[in-house]
PDB file of C-alpha atoms in Angstrom:
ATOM      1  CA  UNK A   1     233.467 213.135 137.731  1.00  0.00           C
ATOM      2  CA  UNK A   2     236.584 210.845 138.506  1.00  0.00           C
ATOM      3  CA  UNK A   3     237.022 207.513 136.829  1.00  0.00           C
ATOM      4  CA  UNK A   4     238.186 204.540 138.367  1.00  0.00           C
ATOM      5  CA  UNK A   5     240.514 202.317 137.310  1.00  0.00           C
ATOM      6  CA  UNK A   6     241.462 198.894 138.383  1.00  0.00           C
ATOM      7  CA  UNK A   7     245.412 198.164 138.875  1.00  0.00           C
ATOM      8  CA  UNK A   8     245.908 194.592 139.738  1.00  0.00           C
ATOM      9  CA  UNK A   9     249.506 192.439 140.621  1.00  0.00           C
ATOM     10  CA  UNK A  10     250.736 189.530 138.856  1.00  0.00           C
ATOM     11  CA  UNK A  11     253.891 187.196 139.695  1.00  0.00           C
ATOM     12  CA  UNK A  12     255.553 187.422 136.724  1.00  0.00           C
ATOM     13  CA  UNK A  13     253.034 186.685 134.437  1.00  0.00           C
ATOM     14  CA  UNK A  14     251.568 190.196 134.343  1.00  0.00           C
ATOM     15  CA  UNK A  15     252.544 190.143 130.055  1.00  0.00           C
ATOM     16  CA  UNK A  16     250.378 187.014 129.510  1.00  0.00           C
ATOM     17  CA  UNK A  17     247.213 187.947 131.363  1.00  0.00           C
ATOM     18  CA  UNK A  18     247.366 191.310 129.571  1.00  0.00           C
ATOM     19  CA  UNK A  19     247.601 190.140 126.366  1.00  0.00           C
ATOM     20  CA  UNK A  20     244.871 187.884 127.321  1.00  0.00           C
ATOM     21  CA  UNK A  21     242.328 190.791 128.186  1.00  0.00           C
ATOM     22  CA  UNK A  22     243.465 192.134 125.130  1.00  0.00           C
ATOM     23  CA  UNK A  23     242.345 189.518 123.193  1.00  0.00           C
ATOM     24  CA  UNK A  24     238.618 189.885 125.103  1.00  0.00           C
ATOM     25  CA  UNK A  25     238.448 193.770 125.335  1.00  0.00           C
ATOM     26  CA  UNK A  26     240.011 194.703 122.178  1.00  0.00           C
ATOM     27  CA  UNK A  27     241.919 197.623 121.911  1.00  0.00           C
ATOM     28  CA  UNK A  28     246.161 198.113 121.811  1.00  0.00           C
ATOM     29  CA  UNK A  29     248.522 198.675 124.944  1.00  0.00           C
ATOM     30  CA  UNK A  30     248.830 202.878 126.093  1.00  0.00           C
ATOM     31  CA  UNK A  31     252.024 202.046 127.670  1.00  0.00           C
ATOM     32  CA  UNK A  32     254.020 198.519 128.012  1.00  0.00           C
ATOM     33  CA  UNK A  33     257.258 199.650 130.817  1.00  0.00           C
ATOM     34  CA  UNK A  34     259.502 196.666 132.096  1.00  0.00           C
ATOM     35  CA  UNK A  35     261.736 196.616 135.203  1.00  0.00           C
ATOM     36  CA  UNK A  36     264.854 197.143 132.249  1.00  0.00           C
ATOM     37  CA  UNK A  37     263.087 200.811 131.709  1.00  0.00           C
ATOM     38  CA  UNK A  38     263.759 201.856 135.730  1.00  0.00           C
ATOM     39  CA  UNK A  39     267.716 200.303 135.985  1.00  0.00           C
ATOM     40  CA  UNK A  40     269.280 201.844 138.607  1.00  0.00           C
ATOM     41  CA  UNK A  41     272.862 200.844 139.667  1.00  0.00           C
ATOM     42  CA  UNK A  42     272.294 201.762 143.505  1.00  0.00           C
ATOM     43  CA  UNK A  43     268.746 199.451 143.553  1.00  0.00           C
ATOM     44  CA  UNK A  44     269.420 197.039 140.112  1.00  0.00           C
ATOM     45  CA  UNK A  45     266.690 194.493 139.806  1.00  0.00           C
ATOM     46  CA  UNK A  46     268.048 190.685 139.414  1.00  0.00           C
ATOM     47  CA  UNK A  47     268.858 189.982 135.627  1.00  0.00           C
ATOM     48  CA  UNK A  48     265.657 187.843 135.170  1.00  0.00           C
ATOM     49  CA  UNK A  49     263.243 190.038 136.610  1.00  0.00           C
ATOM     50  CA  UNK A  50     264.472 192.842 133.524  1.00  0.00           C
ATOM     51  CA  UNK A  51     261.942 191.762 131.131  1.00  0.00           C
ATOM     52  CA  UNK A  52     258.824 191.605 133.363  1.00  0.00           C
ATOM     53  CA  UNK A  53     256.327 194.192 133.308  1.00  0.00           C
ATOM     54  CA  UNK A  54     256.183 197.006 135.975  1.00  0.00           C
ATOM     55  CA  UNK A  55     253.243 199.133 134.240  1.00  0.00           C
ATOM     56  CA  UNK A  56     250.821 198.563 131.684  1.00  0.00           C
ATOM     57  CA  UNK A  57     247.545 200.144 130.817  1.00  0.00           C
ATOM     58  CA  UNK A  58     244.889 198.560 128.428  1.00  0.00           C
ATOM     59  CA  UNK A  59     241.897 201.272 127.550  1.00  0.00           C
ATOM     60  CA  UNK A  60     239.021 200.062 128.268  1.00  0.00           C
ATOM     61  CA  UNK A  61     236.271 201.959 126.614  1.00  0.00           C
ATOM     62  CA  UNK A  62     235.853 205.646 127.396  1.00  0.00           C
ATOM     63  CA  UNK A  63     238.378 207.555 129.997  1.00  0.00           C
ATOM     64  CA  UNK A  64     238.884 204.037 131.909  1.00  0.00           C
ATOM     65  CA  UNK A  65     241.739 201.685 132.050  1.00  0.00           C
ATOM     66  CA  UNK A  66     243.209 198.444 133.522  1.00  0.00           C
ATOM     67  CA  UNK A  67     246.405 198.598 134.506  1.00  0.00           C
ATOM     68  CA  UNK A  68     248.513 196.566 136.316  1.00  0.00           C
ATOM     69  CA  UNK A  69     251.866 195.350 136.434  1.00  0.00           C
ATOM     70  CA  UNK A  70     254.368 192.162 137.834  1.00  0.00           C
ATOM     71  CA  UNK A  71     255.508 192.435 141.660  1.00  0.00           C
ATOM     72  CA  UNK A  72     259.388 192.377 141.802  1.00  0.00           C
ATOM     73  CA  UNK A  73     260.764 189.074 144.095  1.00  0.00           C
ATOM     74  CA  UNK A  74     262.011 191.236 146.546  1.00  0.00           C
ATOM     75  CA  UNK A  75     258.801 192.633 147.646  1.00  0.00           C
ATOM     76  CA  UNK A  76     257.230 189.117 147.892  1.00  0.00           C
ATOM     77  CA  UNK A  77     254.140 187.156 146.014  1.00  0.00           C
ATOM     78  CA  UNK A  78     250.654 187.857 145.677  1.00  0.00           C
ATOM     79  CA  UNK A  79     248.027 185.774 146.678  1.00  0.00           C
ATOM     80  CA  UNK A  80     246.113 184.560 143.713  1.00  0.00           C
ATOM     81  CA  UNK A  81     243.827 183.085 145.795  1.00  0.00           C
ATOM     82  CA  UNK A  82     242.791 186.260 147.738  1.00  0.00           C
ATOM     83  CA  UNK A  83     239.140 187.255 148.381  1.00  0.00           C
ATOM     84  CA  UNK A  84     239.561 190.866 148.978  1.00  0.00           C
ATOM     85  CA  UNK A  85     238.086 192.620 145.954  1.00  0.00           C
ATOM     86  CA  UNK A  86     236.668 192.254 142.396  1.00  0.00           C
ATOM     87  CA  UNK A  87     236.903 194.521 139.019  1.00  0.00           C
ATOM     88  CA  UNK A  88     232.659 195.264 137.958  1.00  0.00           C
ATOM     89  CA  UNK A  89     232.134 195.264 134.833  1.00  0.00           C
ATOM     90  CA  UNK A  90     228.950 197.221 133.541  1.00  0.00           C
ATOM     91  CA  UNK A  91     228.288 196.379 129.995  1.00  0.00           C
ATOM     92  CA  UNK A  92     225.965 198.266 127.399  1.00  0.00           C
ATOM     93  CA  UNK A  93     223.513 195.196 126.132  1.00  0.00           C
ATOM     94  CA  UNK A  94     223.261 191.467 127.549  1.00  0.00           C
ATOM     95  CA  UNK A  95     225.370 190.274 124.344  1.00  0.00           C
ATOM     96  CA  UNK A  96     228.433 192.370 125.564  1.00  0.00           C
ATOM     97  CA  UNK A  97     227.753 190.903 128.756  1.00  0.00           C
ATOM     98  CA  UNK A  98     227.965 187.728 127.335  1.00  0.00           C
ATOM     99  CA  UNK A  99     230.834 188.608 125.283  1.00  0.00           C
ATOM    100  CA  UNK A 100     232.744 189.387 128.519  1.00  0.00           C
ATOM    101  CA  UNK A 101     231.537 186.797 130.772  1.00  0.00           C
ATOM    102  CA  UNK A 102     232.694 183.980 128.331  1.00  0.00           C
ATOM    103  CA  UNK A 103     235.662 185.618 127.336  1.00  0.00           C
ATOM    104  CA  UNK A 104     237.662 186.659 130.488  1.00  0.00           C
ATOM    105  CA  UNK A 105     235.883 183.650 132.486  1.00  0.00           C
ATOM    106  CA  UNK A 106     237.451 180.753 129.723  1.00  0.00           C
ATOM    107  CA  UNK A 107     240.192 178.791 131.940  1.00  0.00           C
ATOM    108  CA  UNK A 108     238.363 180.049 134.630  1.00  0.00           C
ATOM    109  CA  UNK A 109     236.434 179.457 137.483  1.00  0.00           C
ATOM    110  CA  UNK A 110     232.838 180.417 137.939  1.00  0.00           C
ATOM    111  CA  UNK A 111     231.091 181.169 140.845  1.00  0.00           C
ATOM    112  CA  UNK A 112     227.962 182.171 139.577  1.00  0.00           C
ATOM    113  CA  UNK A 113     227.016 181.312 136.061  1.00  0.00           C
ATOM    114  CA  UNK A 114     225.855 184.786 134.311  1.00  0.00           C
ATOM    115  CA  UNK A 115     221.641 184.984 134.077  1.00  0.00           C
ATOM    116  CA  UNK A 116     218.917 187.080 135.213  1.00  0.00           C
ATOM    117  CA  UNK A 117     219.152 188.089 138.871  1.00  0.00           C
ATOM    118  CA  UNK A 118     216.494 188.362 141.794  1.00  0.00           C
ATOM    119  CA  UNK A 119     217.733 192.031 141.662  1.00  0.00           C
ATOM    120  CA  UNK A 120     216.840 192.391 137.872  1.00  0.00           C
ATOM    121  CA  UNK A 121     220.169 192.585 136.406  1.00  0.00           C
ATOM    122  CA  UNK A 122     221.780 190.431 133.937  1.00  0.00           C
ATOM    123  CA  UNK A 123     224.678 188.857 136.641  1.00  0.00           C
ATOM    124  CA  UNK A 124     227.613 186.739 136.937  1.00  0.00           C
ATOM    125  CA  UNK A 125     230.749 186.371 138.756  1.00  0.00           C
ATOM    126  CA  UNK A 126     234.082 184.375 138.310  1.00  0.00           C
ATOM    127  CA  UNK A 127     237.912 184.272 138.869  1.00  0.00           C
ATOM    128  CA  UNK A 128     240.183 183.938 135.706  1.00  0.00           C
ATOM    129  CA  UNK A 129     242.770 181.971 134.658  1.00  0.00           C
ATOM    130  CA  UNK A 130     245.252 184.278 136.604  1.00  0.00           C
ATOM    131  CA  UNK A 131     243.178 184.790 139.771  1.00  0.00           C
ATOM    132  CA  UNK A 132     241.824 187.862 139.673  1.00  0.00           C
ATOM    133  CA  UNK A 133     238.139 187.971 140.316  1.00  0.00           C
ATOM    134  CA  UNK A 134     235.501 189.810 138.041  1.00  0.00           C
ATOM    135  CA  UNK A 135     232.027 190.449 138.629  1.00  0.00           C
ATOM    136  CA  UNK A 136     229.907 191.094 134.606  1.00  0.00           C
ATOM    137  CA  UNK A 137     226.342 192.598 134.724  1.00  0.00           C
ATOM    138  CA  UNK A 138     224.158 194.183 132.272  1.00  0.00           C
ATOM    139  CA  UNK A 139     220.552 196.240 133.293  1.00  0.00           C
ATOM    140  CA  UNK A 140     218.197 197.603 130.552  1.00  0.00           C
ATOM    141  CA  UNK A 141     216.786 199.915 133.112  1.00  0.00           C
ATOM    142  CA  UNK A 142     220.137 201.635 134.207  1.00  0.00           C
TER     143      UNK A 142
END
């Protein structure tokens, strides 16, 4: 069966958000690359963009990952205000749910508080401090 996993975009602060889901999920870094890593002298990248990330993974319980990395200037920004797509996050009992929700939500913005849901799951949904939208739900019966 394949496994997904989510690979978002940051502008330059790709280091700090990862080291804040860190902090929430637990766990050490698979693989930390930065722009330095992928010099070439026929496509350099500007001296300040050396030290930003362009991959890092974070295992996330078993066979997943998040990964992501910082989008060089040259290819432009990313909207951290997009509403395009959101990372699901299934957790084992309603205190992991909890656990996540108030972890990756703090400095956040919430758009539905986390509680039981008309559809019988343990819900919520919010974006974080670095835009990226999560959705946290938890159901005994699944």
């Amino acid at each position: 069966m394949p496994h997904l996993n989510p690979y978002i975009h940051f502008n330059g602060n790709a280091e700090e958000a990862f080291t804040f889901y860190k902090s929430v999920f637990g766990g050490e870094f698979e693989t930390v690359s930065r722009f330095k890593d992928f010099s070439n002298p026929e496509h350099p990248f500007p001296e300040h963009e050396l030290n930003k990330i362009a991959h890092i993974s974070l295992p996330i319980g078993n066979n997943s990952y998040l990964m992501g990395s910082d989008v060089p200037e040259m290819l432009g920004t990313v909207n951290e205000q997009e509403n395009r797509s959101k990372i699901s996050i299934t957790a084992e009992s309603k205190e992991e749910a909890d656990k996540l929700y108030n972890g990756l939500s703090a400095g956040g913005a919430v758009e539905m508080p986390i509680a039981d849901s008309p559809w019988g799951a343990y819900f919520g949904m919010f974006r974080d401090r670095y835009g990226i939208e999560w959705m946290v739900s938890f159901n005994e019966k699944h």
